Tab-separated table of C-alpha atoms in Angstrom:
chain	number	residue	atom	x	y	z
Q	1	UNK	CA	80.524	-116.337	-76.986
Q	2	UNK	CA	77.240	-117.022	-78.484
Q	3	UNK	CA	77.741	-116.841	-82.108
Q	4	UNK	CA	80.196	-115.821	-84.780
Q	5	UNK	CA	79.419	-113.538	-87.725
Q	6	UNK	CA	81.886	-113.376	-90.488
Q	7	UNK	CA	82.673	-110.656	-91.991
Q	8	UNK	CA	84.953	-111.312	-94.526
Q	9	UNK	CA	87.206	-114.696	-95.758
Q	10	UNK	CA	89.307	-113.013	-98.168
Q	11	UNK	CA	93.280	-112.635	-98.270
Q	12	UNK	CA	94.870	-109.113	-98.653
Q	13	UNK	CA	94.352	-109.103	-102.557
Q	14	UNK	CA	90.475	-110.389	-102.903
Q	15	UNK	CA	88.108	-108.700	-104.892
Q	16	UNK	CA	85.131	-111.441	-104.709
Q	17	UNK	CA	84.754	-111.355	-101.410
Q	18	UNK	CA	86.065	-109.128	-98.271
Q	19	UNK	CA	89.349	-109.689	-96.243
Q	20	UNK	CA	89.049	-111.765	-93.290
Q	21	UNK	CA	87.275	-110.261	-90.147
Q	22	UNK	CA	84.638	-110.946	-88.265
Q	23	UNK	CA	82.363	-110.471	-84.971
Q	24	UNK	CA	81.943	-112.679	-81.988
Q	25	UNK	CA	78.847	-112.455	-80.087
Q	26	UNK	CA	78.099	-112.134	-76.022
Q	27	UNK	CA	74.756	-111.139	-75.467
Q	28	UNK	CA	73.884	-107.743	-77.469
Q	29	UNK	CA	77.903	-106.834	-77.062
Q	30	UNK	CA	79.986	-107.289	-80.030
Q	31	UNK	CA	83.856	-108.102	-80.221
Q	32	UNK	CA	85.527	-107.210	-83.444
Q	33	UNK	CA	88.310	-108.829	-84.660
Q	34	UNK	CA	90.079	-106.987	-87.014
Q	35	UNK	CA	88.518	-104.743	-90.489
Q	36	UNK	CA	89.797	-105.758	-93.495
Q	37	UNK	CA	91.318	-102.940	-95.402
Q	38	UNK	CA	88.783	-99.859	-95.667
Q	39	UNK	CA	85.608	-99.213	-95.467
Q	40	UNK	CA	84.071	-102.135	-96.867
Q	41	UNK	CA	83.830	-102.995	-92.892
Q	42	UNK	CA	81.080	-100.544	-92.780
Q	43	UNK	CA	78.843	-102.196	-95.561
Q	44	UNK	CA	79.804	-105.990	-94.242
Q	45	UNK	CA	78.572	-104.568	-90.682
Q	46	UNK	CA	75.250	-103.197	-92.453
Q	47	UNK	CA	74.649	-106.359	-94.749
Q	48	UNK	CA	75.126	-108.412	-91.647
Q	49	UNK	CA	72.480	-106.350	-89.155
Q	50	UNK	CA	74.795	-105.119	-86.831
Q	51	UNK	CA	74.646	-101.861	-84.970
Q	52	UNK	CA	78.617	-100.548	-84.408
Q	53	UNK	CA	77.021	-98.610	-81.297
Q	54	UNK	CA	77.343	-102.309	-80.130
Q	55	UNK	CA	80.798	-102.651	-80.691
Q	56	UNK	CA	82.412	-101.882	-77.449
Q	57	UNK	CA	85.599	-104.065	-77.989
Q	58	UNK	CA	88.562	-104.588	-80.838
Q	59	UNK	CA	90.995	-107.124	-81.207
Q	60	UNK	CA	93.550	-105.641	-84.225
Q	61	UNK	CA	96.079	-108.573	-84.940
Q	62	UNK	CA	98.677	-107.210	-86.552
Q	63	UNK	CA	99.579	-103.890	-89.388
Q	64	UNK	CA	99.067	-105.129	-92.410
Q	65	UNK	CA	96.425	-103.448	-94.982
Q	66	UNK	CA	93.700	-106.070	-95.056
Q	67	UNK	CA	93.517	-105.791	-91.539
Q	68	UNK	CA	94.026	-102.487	-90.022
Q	69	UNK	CA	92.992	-99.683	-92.575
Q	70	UNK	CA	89.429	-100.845	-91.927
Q	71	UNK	CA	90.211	-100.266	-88.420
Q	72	UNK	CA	90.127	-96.550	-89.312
Q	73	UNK	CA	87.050	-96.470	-90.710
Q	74	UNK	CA	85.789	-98.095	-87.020
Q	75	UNK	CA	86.934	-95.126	-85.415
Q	76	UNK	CA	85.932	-92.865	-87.853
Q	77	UNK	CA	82.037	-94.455	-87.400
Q	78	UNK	CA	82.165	-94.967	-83.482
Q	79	UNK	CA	83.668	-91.314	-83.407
Q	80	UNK	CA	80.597	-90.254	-85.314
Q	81	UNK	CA	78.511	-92.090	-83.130
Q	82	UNK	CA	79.927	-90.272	-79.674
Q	83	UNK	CA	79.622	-86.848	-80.916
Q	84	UNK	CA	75.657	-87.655	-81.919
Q	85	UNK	CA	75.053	-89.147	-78.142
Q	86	UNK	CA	74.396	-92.710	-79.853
Q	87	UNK	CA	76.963	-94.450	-78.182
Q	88	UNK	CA	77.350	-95.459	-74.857
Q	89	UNK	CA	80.953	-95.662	-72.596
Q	90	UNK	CA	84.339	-96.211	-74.672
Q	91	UNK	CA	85.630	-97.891	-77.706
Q	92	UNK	CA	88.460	-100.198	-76.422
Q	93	UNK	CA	91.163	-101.343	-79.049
Q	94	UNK	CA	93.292	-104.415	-78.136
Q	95	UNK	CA	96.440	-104.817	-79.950
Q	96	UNK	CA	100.204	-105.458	-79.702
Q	97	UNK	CA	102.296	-102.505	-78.193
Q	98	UNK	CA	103.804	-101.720	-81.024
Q	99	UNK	CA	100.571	-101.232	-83.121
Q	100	UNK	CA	99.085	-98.364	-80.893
Q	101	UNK	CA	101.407	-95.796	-82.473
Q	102	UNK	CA	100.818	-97.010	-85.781
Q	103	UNK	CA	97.031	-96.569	-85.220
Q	104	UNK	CA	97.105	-93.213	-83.779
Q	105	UNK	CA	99.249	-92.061	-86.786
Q	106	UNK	CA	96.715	-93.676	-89.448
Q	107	UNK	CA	94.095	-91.516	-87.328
Q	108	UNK	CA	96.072	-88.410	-87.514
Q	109	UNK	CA	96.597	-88.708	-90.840
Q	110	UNK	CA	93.346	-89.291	-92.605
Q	111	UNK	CA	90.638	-88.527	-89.780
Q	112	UNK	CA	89.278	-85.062	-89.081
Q	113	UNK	CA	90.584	-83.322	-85.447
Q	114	UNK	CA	87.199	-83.746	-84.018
Q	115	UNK	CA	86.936	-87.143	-84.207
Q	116	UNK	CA	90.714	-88.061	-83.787
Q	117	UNK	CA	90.850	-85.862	-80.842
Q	118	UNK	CA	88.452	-88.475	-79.052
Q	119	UNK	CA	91.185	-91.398	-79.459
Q	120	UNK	CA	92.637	-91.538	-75.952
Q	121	UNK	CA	89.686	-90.009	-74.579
Q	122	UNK	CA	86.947	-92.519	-75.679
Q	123	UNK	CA	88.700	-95.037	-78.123
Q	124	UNK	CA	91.648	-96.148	-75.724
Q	125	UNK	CA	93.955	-98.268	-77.210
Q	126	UNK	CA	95.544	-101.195	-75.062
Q	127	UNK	CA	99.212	-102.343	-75.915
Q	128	UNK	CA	99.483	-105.565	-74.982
Q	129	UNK	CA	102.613	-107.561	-73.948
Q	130	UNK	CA	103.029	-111.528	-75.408
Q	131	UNK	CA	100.762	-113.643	-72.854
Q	132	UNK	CA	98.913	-110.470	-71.296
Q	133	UNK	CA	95.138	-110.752	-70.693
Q	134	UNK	CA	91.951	-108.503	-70.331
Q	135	UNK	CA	88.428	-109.294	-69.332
Q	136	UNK	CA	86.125	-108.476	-72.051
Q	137	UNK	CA	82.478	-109.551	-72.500
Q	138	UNK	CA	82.558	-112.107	-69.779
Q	139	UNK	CA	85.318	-113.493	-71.005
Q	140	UNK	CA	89.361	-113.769	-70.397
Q	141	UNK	CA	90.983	-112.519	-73.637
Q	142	UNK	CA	94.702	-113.470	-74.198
Q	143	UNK	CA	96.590	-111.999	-76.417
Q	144	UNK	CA	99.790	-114.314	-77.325
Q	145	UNK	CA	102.704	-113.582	-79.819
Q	146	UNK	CA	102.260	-115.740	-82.894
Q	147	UNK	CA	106.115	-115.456	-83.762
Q	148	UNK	CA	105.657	-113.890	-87.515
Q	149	UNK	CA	108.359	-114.295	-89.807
Q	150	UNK	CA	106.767	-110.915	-91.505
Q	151	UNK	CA	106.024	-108.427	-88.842
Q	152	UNK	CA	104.540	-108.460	-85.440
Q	153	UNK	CA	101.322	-110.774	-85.048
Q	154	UNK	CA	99.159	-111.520	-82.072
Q	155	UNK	CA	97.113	-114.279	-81.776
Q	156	UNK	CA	94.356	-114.490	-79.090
Q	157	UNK	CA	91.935	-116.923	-76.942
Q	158	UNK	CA	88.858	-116.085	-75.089
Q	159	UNK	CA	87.528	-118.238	-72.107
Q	160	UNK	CA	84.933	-118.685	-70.028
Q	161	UNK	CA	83.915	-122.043	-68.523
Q	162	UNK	CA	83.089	-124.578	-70.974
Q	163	UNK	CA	84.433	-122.349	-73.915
Q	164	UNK	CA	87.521	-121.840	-75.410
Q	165	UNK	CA	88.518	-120.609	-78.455
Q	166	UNK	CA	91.825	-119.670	-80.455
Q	167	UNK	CA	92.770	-117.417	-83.418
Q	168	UNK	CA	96.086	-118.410	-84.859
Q	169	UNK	CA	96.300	-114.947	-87.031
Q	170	UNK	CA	97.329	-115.345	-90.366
Q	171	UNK	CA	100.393	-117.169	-90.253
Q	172	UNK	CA	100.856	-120.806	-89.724
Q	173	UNK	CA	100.767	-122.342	-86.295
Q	174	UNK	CA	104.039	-122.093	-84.510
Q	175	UNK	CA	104.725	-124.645	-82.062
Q	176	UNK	CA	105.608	-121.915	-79.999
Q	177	UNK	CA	102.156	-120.930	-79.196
Q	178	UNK	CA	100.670	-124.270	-77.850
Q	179	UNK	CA	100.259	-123.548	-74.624
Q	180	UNK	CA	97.993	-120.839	-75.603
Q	181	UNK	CA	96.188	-122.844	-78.514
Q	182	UNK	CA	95.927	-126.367	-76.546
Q	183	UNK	CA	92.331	-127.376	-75.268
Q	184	UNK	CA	90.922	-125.205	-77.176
Q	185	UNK	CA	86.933	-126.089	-78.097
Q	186	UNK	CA	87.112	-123.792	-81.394
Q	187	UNK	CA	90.394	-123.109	-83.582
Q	188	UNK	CA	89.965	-120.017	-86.789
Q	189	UNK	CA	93.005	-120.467	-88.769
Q	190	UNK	CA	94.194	-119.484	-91.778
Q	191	UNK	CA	93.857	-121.667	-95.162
Q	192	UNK	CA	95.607	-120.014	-97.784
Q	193	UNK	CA	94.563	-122.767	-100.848
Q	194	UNK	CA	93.767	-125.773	-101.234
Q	195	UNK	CA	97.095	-128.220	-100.575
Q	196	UNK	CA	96.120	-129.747	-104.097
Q	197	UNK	CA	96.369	-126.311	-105.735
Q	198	UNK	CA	99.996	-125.710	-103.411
Q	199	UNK	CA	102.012	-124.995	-107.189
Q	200	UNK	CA	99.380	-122.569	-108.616
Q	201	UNK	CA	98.985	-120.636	-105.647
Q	202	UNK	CA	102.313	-121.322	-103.627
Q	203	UNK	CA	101.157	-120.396	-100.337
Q	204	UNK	CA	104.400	-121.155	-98.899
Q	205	UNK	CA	105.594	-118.268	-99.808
Q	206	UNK	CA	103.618	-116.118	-98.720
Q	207	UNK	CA	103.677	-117.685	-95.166
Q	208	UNK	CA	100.448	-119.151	-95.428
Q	209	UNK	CA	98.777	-122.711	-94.578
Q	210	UNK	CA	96.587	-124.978	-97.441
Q	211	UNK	CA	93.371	-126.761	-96.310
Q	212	UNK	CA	95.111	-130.052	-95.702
Q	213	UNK	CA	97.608	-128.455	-92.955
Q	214	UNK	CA	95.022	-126.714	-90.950
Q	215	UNK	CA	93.270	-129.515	-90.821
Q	216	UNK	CA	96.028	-131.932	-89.657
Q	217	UNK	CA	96.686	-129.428	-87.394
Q	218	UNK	CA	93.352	-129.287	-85.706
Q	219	UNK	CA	93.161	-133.213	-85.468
Q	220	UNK	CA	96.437	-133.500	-83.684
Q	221	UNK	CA	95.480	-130.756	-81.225
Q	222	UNK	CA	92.250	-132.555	-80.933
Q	223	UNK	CA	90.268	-129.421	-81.283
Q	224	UNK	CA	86.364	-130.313	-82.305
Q	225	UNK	CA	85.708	-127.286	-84.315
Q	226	UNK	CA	87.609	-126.308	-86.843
Q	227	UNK	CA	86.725	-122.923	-88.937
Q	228	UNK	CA	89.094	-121.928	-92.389
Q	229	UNK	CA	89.184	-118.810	-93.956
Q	230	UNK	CA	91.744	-116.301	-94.764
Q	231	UNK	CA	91.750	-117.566	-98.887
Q	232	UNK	CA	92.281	-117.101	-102.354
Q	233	UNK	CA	89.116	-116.610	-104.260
Q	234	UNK	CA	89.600	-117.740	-107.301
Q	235	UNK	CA	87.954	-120.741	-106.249
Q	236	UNK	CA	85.011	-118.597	-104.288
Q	237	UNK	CA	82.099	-120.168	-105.975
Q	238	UNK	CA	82.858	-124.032	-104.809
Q	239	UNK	CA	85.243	-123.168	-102.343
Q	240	UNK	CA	83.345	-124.563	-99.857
Q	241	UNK	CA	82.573	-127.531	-101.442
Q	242	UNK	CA	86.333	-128.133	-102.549
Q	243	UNK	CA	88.179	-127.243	-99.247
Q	244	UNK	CA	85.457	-129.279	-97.393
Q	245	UNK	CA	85.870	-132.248	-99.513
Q	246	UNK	CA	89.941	-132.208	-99.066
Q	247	UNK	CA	89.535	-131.421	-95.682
Q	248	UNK	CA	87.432	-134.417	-94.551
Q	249	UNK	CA	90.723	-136.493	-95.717
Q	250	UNK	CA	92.361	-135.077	-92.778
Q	251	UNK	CA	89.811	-134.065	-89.932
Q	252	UNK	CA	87.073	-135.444	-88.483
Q	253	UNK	CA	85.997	-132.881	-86.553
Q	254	UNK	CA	83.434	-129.815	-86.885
Q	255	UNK	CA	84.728	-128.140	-90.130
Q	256	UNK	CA	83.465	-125.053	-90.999
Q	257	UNK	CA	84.366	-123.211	-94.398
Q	258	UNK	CA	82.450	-120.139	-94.537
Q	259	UNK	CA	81.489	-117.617	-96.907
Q	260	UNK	CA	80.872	-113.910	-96.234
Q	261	UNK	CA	78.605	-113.304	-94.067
Q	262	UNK	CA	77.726	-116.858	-92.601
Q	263	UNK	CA	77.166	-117.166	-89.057
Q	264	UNK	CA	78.473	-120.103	-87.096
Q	265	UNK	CA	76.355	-120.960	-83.743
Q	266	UNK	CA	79.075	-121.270	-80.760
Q	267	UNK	CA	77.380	-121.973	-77.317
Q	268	UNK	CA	75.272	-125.588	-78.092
Q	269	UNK	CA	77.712	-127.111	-80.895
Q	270	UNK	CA	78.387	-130.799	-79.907
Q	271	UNK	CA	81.980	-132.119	-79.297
């Protein structure tokens, strides 16, 4: 992958900035990785230049609002696209097995027959199993179970020589999943808070990671690039300075902590 464009760094309640998705980069395709929770995804997409007749692949992670009702709206756009000739080939969804019937319901529900009748014609949805893998972009995607204590969450890496990088969802990192995560040149995990801020926003309970864990995390995977996102944003306006500056305590590595929007340059970053 060339690049990363994010889309959104927001948790499922934000309101100062979109829920976490974004867009990784090969050439002029586009993989999308999830769509926050309506159509919002359509104005980040706009705002951020690019064309959805470019968007060929999806990766949805697991059901929850900020992260699949957007996903709607994607087929609703790409549906619209088909039926005007300005899209080429098939939409292909990637997601666990269980999802795909959850999807095609959210479709039948709130899209119009002659778009929804083109899901399983054009947009084909792809159950995947834990571990399974597909070939998108030049790249081998796998899709891995991230063992969620809330409800069924994959996980993914792409490769391609040189490259590697892993999504950990939006759940902290389960021992489980190393095999999948380890070597990995790029890690996007979640950071619910800062760990200073743990009692305010108790992101334990919610089953989420502060900025000091990912970050211990990445150093003793020894992963070089390190991106957090997935946040509160209450503290949106220095949140990059403040999860930056606790982060450094921990990692030495490539941190990113990026706003909406932002782009992060993949193929030439230094080790």
């Amino acid at each position: 992958m060339e690049k990363l464009t994010v889309l959104g760094t927001g948790y499922a309640m934000a309101t100062r900035c979109y829920n976490t998705c974004f867009a990784l980069h090969g050439g002029e395709e586009i993989l999308l990785v999830d769509a926050g929770g309506g159509n919002g995804i359509l104005v980040q997409l706009e705002k951020a230049g690019i064309d959805p007749a470019r968007i060929h692949n999806m990766i949805v992670t697991h059901e929850h609002t900020d992260h699949i009702l957007g996903v709607v709206w994607m087929i609703r756009k790409i549906a619209t696209l088909m039926l005007a000739d300005r899209y080429e080939g098939e939409l292909h969804i990637f997601c666990h097995e269980g999802l795909v019937k959850t999807i095609e319901t959210l479709v039948e529900l709130t899209v119009i027959k002659k778009f929804a009748r083109l899901v399983g014609q054009r947009i084909l949805l792809h159950g995947m199993a834990d571990g399974q893998q597909a070939q998108v972009m030049g790249h081998t995607v796998t899709l891995f179970d991230i063992h969620s204590t809330k409800t069924p969450q994959f996980g993914f890496t792409t490769e391609k020589p040189g490259q590697k990088i892993a999504c950990l969802g939006d759940e902290p990192y389960n021992p489980l999943c190393q095999t999948y995560v380890e070597h990995s040149d790029w890690m996007l995990c979640e950071a619910f808070c800062l760990y200073a801020d743990r009692e305010r926003f108790k992101p334990y309970e919610k089953h989420h990671s502060t900025v000091k864990d990912a970050c211990e995390l990445a150093s003793q995977l020894g992963v070089p690039h390190l991106v957090l996102w997935h946040t509160e944003d209450k503290t949106y306006d220095r949140r990059q300075e403040l999860y930056t500056a606790e982060g450094r305590q921990y990692y030495t590595g490539d941190l990113h902590v990026p706003y909406d929007l932002d782009v992060i340059g993949l193929e030439n970053a230094e080790h």
